[in-house]
Coordinates of C-alpha atoms and ligand atoms in Angstrom, one line a residue:
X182 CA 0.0 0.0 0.0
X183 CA 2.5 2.3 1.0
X184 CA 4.9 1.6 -2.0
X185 CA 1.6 1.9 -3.9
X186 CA 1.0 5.4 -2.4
X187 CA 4.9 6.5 -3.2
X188 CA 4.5 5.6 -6.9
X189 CA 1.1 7.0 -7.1
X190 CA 2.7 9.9 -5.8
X191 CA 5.9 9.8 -7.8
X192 CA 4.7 11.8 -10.9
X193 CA 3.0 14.5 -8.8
X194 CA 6.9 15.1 -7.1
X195 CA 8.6 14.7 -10.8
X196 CA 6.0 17.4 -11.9
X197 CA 6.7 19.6 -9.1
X198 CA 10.9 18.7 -10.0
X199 CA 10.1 20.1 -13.3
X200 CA 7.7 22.7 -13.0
X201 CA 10.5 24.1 -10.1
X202 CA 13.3 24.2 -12.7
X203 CA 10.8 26.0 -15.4
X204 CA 9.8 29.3 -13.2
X205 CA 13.1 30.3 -12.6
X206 CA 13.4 32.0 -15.6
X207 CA 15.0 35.0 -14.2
X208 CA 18.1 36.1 -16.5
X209 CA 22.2 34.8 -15.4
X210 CA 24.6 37.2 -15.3
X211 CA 28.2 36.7 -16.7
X212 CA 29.8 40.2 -15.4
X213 CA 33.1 40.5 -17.4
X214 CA 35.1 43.2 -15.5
X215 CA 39.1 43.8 -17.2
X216 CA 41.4 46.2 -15.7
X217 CA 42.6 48.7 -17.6
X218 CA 41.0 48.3 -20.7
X219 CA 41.0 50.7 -23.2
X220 CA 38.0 50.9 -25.5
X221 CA 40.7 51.9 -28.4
X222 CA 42.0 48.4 -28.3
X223 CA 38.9 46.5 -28.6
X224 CA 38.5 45.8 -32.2
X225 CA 34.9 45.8 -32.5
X226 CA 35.2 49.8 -31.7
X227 CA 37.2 50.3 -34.5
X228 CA 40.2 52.6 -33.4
X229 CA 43.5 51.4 -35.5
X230 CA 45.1 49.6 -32.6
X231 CA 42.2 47.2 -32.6
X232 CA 42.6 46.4 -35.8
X233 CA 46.2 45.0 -35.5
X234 CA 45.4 43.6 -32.5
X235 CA 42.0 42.0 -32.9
X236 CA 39.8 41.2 -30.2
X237 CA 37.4 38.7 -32.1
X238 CA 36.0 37.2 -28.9
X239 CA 35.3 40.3 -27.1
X240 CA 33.7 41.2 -30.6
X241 CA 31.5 38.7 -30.6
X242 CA 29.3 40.5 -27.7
X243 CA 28.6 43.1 -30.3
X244 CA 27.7 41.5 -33.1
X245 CA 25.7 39.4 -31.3
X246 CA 24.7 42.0 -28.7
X247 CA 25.1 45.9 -28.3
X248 CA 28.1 48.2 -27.9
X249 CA 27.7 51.5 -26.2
X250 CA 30.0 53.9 -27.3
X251 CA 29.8 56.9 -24.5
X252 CA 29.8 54.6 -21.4
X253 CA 32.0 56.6 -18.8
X254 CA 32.8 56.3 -15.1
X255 CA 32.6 57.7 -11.9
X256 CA 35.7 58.0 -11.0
X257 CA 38.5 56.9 -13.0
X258 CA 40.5 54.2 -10.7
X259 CA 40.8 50.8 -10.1
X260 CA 38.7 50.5 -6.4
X261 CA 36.4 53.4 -6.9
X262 CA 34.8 52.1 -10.2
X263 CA 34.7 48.9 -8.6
X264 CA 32.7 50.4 -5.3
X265 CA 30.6 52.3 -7.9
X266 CA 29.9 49.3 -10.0
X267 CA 28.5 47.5 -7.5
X268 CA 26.8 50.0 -5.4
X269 CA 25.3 51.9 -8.2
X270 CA 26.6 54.9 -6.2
X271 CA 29.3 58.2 -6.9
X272 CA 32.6 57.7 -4.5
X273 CA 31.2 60.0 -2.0
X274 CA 28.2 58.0 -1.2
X275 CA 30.0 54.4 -0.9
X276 CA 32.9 55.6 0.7
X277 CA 35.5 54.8 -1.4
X278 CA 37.3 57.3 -3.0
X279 CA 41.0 56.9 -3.7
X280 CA 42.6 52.8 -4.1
X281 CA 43.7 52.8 -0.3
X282 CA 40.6 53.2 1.3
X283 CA 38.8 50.7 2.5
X284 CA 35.3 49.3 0.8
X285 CA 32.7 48.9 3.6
X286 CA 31.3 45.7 3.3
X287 CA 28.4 46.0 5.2
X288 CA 26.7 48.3 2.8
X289 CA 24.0 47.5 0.1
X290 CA 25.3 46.1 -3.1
X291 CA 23.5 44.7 -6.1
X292 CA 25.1 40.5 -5.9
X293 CA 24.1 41.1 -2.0
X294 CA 20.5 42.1 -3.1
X295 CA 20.7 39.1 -5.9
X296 CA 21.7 36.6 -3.4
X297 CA 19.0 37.9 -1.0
X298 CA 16.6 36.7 -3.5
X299 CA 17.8 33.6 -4.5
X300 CA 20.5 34.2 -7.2
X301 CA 23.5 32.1 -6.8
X302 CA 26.6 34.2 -7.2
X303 CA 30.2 34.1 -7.5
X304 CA 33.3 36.2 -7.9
X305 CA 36.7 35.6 -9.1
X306 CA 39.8 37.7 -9.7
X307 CA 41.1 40.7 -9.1
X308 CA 38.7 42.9 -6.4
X309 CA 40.7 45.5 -5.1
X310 CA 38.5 46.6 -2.0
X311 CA 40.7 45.7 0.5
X312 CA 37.6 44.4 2.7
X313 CA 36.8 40.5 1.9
X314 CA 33.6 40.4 -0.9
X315 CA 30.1 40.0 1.1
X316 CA 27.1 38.8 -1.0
X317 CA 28.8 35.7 -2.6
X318 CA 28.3 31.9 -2.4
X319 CA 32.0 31.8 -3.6
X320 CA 34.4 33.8 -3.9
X321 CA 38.1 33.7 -5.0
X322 CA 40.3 36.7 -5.0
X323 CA 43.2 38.5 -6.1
X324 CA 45.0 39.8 -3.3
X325 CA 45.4 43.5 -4.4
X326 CA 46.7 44.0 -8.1
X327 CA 47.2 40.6 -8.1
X328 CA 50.5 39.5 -10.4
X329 CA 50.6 37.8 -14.0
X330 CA 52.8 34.7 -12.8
X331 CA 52.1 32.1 -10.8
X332 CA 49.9 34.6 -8.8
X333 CA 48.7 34.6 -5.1
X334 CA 44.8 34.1 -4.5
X335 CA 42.7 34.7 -1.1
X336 CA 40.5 31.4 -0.6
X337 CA 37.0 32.2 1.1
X338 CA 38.8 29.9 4.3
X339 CA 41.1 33.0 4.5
X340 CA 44.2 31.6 3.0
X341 CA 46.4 33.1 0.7
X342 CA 47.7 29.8 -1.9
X343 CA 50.7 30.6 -4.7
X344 CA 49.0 29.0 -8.1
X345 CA 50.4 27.7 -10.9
X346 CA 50.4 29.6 -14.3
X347 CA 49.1 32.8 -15.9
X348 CA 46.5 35.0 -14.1
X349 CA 44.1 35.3 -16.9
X350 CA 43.9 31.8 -17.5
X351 CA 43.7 30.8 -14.1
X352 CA 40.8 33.3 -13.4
X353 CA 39.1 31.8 -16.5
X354 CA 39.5 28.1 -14.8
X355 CA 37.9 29.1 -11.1
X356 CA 35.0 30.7 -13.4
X357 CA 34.2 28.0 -15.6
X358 CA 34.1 25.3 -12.5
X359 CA 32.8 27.4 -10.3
X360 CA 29.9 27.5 -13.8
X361 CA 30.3 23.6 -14.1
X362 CA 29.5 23.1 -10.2
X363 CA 26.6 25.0 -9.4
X364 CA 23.3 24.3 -9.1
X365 CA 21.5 24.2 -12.8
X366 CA 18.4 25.1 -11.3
X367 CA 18.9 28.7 -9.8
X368 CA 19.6 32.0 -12.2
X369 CA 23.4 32.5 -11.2
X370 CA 25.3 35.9 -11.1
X371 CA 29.2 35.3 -12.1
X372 CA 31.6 38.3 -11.5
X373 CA 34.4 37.0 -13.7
X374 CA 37.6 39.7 -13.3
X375 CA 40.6 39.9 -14.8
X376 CA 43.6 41.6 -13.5
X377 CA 45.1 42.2 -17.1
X378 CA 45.9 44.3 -19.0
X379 CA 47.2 46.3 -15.7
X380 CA 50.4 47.4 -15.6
X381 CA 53.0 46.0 -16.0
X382 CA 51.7 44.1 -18.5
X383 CA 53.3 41.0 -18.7
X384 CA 52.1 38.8 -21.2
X385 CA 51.3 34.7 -21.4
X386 CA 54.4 32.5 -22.1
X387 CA 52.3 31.9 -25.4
X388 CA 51.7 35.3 -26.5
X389 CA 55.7 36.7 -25.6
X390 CA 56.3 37.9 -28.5
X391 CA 52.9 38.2 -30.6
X392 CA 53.1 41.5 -31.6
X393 CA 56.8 42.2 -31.6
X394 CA 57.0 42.3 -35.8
X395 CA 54.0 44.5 -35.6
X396 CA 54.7 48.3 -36.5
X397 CA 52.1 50.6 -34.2
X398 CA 51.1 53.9 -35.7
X399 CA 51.8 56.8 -33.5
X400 CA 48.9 58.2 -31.8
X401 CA 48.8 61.8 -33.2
X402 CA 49.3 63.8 -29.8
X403 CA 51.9 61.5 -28.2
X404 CA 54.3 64.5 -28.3
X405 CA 51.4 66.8 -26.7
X406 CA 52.8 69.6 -24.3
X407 CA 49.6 70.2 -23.0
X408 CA 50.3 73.9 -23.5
X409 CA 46.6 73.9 -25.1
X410 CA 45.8 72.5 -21.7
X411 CA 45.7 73.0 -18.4
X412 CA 48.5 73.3 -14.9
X413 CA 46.6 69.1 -14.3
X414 CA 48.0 67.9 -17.7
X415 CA 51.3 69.4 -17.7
X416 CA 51.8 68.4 -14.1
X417 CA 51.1 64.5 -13.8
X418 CA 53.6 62.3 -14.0
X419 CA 52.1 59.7 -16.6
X420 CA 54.3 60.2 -19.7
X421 CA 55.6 57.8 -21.6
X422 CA 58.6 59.4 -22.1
X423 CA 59.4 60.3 -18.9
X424 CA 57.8 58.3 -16.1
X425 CA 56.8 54.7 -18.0
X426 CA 59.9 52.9 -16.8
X427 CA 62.6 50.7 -18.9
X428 CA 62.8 48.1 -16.7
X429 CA 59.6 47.2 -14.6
X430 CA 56.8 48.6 -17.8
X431 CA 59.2 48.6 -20.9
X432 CA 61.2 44.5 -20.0
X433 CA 64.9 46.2 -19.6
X434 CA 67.1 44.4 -17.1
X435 CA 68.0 47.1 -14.6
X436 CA 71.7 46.5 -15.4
X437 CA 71.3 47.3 -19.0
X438 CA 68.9 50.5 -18.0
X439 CA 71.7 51.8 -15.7
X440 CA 74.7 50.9 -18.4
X441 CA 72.7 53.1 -20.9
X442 CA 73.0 55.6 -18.6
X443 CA 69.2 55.8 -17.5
X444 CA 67.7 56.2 -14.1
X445 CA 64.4 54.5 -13.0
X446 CA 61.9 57.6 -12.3
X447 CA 60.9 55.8 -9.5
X448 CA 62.7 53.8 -7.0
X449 CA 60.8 50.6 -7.1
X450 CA 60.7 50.1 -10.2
X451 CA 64.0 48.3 -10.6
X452 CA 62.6 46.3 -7.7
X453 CA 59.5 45.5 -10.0
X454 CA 61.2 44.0 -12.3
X455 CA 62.6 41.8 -10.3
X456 CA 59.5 41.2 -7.9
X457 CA 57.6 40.0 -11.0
X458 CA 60.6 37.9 -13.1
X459 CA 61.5 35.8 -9.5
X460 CA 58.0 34.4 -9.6
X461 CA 58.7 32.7 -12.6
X462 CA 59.4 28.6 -12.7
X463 CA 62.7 28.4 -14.2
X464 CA 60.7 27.0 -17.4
X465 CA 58.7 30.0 -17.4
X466 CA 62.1 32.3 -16.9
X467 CA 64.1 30.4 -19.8
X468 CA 61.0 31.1 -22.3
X469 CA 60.7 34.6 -20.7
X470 CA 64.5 35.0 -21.9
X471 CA 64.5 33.2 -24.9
X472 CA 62.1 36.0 -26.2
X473 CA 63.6 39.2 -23.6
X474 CA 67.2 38.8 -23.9
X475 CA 67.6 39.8 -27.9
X476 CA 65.5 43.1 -26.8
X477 CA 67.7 44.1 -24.2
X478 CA 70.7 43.0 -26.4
X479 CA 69.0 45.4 -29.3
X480 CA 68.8 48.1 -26.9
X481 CA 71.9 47.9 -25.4
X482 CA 73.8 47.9 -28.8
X483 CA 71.8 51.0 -29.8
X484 CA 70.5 52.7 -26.8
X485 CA 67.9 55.1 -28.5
X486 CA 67.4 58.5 -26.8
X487 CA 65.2 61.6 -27.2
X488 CA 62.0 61.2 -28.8
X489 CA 63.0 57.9 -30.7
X490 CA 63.5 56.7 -27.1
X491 CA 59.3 57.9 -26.6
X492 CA 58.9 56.0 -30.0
X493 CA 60.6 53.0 -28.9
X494 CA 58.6 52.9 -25.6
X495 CA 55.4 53.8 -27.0
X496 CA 56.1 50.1 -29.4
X497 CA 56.8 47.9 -26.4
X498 CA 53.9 49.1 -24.2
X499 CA 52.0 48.4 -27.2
X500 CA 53.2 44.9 -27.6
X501 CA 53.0 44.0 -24.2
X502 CA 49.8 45.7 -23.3
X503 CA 48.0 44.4 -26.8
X504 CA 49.7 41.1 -26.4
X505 CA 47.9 40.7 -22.5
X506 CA 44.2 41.7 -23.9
X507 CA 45.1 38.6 -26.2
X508 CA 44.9 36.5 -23.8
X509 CA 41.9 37.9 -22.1
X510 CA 40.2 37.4 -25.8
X511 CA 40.8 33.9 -25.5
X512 CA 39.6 33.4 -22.1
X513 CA 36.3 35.3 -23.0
X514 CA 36.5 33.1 -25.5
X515 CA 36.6 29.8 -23.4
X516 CA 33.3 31.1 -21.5
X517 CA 31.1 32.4 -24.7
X518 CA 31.8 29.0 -25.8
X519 CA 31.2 26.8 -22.3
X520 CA 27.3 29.4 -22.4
X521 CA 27.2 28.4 -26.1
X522 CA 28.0 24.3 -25.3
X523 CA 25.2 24.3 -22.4
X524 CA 22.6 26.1 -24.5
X525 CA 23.2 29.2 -21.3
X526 CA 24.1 31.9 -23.6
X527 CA 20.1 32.0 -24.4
X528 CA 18.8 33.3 -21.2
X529 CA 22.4 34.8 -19.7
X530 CA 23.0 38.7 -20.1
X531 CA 27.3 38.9 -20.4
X532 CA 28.3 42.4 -20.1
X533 CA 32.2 43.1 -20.9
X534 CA 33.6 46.3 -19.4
X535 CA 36.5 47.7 -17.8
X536 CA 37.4 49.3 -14.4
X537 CA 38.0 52.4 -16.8
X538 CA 40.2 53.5 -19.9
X539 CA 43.4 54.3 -20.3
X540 CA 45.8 56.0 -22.1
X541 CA 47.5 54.5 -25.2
X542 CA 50.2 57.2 -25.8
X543 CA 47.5 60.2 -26.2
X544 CA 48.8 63.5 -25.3
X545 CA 51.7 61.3 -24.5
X546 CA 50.5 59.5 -21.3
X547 CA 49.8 55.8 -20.2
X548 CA 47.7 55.4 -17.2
X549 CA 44.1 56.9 -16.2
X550 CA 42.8 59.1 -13.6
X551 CA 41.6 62.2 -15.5
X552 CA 38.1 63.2 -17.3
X553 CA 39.5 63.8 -20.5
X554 CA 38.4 61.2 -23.0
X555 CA 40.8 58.2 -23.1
X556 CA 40.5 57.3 -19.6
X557 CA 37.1 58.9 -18.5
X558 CA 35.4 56.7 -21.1
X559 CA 35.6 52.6 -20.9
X560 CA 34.4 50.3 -23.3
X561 CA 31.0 48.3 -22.4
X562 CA 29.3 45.4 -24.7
X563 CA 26.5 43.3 -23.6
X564 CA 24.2 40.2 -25.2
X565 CA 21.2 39.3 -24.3
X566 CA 19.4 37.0 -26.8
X567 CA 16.2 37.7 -25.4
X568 CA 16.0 41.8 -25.3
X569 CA 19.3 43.0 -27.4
X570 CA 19.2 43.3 -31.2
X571 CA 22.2 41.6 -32.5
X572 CA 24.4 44.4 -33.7
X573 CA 23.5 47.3 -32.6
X574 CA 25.2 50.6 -31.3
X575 CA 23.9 53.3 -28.4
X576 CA 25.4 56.5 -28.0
X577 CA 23.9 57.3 -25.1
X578 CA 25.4 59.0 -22.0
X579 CA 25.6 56.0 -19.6
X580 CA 28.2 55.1 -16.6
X581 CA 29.4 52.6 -14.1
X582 CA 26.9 53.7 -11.2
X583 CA 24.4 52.4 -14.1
X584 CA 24.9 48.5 -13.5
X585 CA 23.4 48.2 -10.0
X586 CA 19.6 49.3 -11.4
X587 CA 20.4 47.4 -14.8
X588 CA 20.9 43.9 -13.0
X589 CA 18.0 44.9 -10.3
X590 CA 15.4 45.3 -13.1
X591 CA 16.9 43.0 -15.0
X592 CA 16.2 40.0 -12.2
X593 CA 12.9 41.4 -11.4
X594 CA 13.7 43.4 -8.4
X595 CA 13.1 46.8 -6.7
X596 CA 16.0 49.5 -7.3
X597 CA 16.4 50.7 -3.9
X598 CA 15.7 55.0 -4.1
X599 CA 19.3 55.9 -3.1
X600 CA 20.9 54.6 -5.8
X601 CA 22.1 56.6 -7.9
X602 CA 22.8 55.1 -11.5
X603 CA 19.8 54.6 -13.9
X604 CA 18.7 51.1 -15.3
X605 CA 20.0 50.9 -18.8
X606 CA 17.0 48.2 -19.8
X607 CA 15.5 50.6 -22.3
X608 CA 18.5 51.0 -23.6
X609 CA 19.3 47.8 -24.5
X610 CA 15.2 47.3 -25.8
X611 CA 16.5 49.6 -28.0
X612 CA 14.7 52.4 -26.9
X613 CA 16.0 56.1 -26.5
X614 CA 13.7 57.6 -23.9
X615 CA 13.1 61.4 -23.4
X616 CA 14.1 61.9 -20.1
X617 CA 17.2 60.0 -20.4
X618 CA 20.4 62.0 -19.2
X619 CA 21.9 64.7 -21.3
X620 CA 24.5 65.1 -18.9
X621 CA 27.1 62.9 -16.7
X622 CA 29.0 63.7 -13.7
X623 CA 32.5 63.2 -12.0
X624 CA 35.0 63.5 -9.4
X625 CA 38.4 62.2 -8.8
X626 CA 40.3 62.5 -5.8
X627 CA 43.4 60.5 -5.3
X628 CA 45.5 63.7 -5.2
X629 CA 48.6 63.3 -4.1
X630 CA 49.7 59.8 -4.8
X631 CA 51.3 58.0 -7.5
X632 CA 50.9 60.2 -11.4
X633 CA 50.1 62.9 -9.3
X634 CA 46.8 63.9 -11.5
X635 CA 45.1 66.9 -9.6
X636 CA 41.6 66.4 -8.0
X637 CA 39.1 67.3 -9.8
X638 CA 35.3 66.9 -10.5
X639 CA 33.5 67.8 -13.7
X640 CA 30.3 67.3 -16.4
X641 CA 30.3 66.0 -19.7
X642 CA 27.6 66.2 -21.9
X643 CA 26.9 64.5 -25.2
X644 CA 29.8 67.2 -26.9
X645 CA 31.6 69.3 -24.1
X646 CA 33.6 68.6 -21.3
X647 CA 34.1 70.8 -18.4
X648 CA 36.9 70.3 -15.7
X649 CA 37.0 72.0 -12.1
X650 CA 40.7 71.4 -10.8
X651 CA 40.9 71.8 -7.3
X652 CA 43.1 71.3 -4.0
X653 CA 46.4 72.8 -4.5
X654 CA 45.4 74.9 -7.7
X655 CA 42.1 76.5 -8.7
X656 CA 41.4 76.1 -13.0
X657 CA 38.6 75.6 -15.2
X658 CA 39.0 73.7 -18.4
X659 CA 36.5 73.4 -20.8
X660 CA 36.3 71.1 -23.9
X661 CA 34.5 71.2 -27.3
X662 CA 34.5 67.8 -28.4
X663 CA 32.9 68.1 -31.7
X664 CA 35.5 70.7 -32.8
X665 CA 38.0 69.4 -30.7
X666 CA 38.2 65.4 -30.2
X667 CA 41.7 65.0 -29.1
X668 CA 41.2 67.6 -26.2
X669 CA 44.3 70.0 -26.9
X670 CA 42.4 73.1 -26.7
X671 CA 40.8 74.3 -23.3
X672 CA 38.2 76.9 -24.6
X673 CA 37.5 78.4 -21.2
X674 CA 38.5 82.1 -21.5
X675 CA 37.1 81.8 -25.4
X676 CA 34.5 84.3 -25.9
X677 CA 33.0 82.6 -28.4
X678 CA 32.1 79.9 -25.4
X679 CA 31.0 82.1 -22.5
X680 CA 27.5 81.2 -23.0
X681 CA 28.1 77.4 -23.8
X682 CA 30.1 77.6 -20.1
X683 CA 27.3 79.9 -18.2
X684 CA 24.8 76.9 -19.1
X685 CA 27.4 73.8 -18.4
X686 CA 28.1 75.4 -14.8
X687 CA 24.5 75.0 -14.0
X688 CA 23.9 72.0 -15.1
X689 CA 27.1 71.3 -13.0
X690 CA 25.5 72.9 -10.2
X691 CA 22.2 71.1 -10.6
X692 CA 24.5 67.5 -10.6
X693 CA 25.9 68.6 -7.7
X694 CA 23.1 68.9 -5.9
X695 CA 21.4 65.9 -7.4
X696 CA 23.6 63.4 -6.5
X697 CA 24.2 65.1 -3.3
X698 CA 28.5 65.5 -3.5
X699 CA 29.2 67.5 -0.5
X700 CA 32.7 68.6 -2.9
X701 CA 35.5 69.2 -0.4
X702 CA 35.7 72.7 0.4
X703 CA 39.5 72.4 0.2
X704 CA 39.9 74.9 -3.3
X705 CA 43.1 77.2 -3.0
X706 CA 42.0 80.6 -4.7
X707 CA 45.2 82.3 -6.2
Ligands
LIG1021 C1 49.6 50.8 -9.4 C2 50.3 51.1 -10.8 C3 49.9 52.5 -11.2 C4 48.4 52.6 -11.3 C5 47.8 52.2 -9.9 C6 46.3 52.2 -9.9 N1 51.7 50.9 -10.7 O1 50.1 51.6 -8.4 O2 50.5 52.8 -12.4 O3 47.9 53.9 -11.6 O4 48.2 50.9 -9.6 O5 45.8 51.3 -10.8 S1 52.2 49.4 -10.8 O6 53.4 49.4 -11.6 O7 52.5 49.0 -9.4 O8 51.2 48.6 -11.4 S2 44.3 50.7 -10.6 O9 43.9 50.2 -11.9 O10 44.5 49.7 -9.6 O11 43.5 51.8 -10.1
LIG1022 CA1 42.2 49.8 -13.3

């Protein structure tokens, strides 16, 4: 009777099996975070560096998906785009304003709100918070920038373990099992970060020497002065020329740096160089020499100087910058095709984006930090089968405090009123509503510290940029980037643009107020 009763019964509990797996049909999320990532070197925007070094997996998310071409950030740094990102909030509302603070965990972000209601989520790679991640069934981190070889990761038990191989692909592998072991039935959120293509850019035994017979054209301002500029430009210390360094960015063994009669502009970064090769296996070291030693021999046989030194900088960053984001192609790569393989890609949003840009030799510079273009701006591509024509393009003004509402409304749930970012949905329905933003706002403060860029705070609209430096100096910049795309001209004493600036201060003012930045009160009139 009984067994009769449990087979009876049997059906109803298969029923209830299947009819439990088929509500869930809430969206996954495959959050593809680089560092460092400039949009000019993904190929799919077009930009001529993208085109010798192609990024045909990363590309694949726009022709199957959308790419937004004015995505910007809050706050162009590592830990403060991250805090936005997942907080949907500027720096001065989550706290963390400048890599060095501290992220506190205990405040509201979107994978905690996801987990809350029922998502399964998961983060690996680089985090940068300096607080452990809260909100996530797993989690498997980076400890700080993380290194390329054989790199350190903090466990969820709180140890630190030395792995075996290549950042990016080890990354990829935590993702993909992590993928592989979690329950089928629940919609899953997978943070999947990569610590490349950070500085100092060291590239995958396979990819050594990739683009070394590749000839990079010379990005027209890399010999800028910034006299068209501003006190900020002329004063940070991000040139190529001057404060990339031989050995630690540019693969010169210190000995051969010193011989040619160079000095590292900083002091570590002969102890960089070092720091990063001793990690190797000796296997890893002989291939690293193999391909590094006939450079340093070249260069030490004809030590170039002057601006064919800039020139011949400028070519190795490229090599070894282009030749990292190779490998992060491929490991995008693996995990379109695992989505593709388990028929996931159909009902998973995968968003690729970057911490923020970077410079790739405009007005001479590497690095981030400031609001003009390069670095302000960050690429962002995103499929969605079910709500993204393939191909398309938005030129919208959208930014990193944007993702928190997206994924809310995206998994069905409430966007909590303090948040400050906008849900992108109709954006990606391909809809361009009325009351969308005309205008974005920013603030950077990690002034001083390493590149020494100046704090300041800003707006940019759909064609002009205007730039409030504070702290230690008190100027006004002001960019048309219509007329002006490079950003060599500031056009803030230009009469023709006293109007153009009356109305752009307000709507600063207004942004101000909006998202409630108390600015610090710390301006030096001259
Ligand atoms: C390190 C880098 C800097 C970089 C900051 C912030 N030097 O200090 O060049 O600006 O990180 O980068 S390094 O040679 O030690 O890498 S961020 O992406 O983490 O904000
Ligand atoms: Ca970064």
């Amino acid at each position: 009777m009984k067994n009769l009763m449990l087979l009876l019964l049997l059906p109803v509990a298969l029923a209830g099996c299947t009819a439990k797996k088929n509500t869930d049909t809430r969206p996954n999320i495959v959050f593809i975070l680089s560092d460092d990532h400039a949009y000019q070197a993904i190929s799919a925007y077009g930009y001529p560096i993208g085109q010798l070094a192609p990024t045909p997996n990363i590309d694949r998310l726009a022709k199957e998906g959308i790419l937004f071409d004015r995505m910007f950030v809050a706050n162009s740094l590592c830990g403060p785009s991250r805090a936005s990102i997942i907080t949907g909030k500027f720096s001065h509302k989550n706290g963390f304003k400048r890599n060095g603070d501290r992220f506190d965990p205990d405040q509201p972000t979107f994978p905690k709100m996801l987990h809350a209601a029922g998502y399964q989520t998961a983060v690996v790679g680089k985090w940068h918070l300096a607080s452990l991640p809260q909100g996530f069934d797993y989690w498997c981190i980076l400890p700080g920038q993380g290194h390329y070889y054989n790199p350190d990761f903090i466990k969820q038990n709180g140890d630190t373990v030395r792995m075996h191989g290549y950042v990016t692909d080890l990354i990829t592998d935590m993702a993909l099992d992590w993928l592989k072991k979690r329950d089928p039935d629940k919609p899953f959120l997978l943070m999947y970060q990569h610590k490349a293509p950070h500085r100092e850019w060291l590239p995958s035994e396979k990819y050594l020497d990739l683009y070394h017979h590749v000839k990079f054209p010379l990005p027209a301002t890399l010999f800028d002065n910034h006299e068209g500029m501003g006190t900020a430009a002329r004063e940070a210390e991000m040139l190529i020329s001057e404060n990339m360094g031989l050995s630690n960015d540019n693969k010169i063994d210190p000995k051969i740096v010193t011989a040619t009669g160079h000095k590292p502009f900083l002091k570590w970064y002969f102890n960089a160089y070092y720091n990063n090769l001793g990690r190797m296996t000796p296997e890893q070291r002989a291939h690293w020499d193999k391909v590094f030693k006939p450079v340093n021999e070249a260069f030490l046989a004809n030590p170039p100087s002057g601006d064919s030194l800039t020139k011949w900088k400028y070519q190795r960053y490229m090599e070894d910058y282009l030749a990292c984001i190779r490998s992060v192609d491929d490991n995008v790569g693996r995990v379109l095709d695992y989505l593709k393989e388990t028929g996931l890609d159909k009902n998973t949003i995968v968003v690729y984006t970057s911490d923020q840009g970077f410079y790739m030799g405009e007005h001479g510079w590497f690095d981030k930090r400031f609001m003009y273009e390069e670095s302000f701006r960050t690429p962002l591509l995103i499929r969605y089968p079910g709500m993204v024509k393939a191909g398309s393009r938005n030129s919208d003004l959208v930014q990193n405090i944007d993702f928190t509402p997206t994924f809310l409304e995206l998994a069905g749930l409430n966007i909590p009123e303090d948040i400050q970012g906008r849900s992108i949905v109709p954006l990606l329905k391909g809809l361009h509503p009325q009351n969308w933003r005309h205008a974005l706002y920013y603030h950077y403060y990690e002034f001083p510290g390493i590149h020494m860029a100046k704090r300041h705070y800003g707006i940019r609209t759909a064609r002009y940029t205007l730039i409030h430096f504070y702290n230690d100096i008190d100027e006004w910049e002001l960019y048309d980037l219509e007329k002006d795309p490079y950003e060599m001209h500031n056009v803030i004493n230009d009469p023709e643009y006293q109007s153009i600036k009356i109305q752009l201060n307000h709507q600063l003012d207004s942004l101000i107020k909006t998202y409630q930045d108390p600015l610090e009160k710390t301006v030096v009139k001259k």
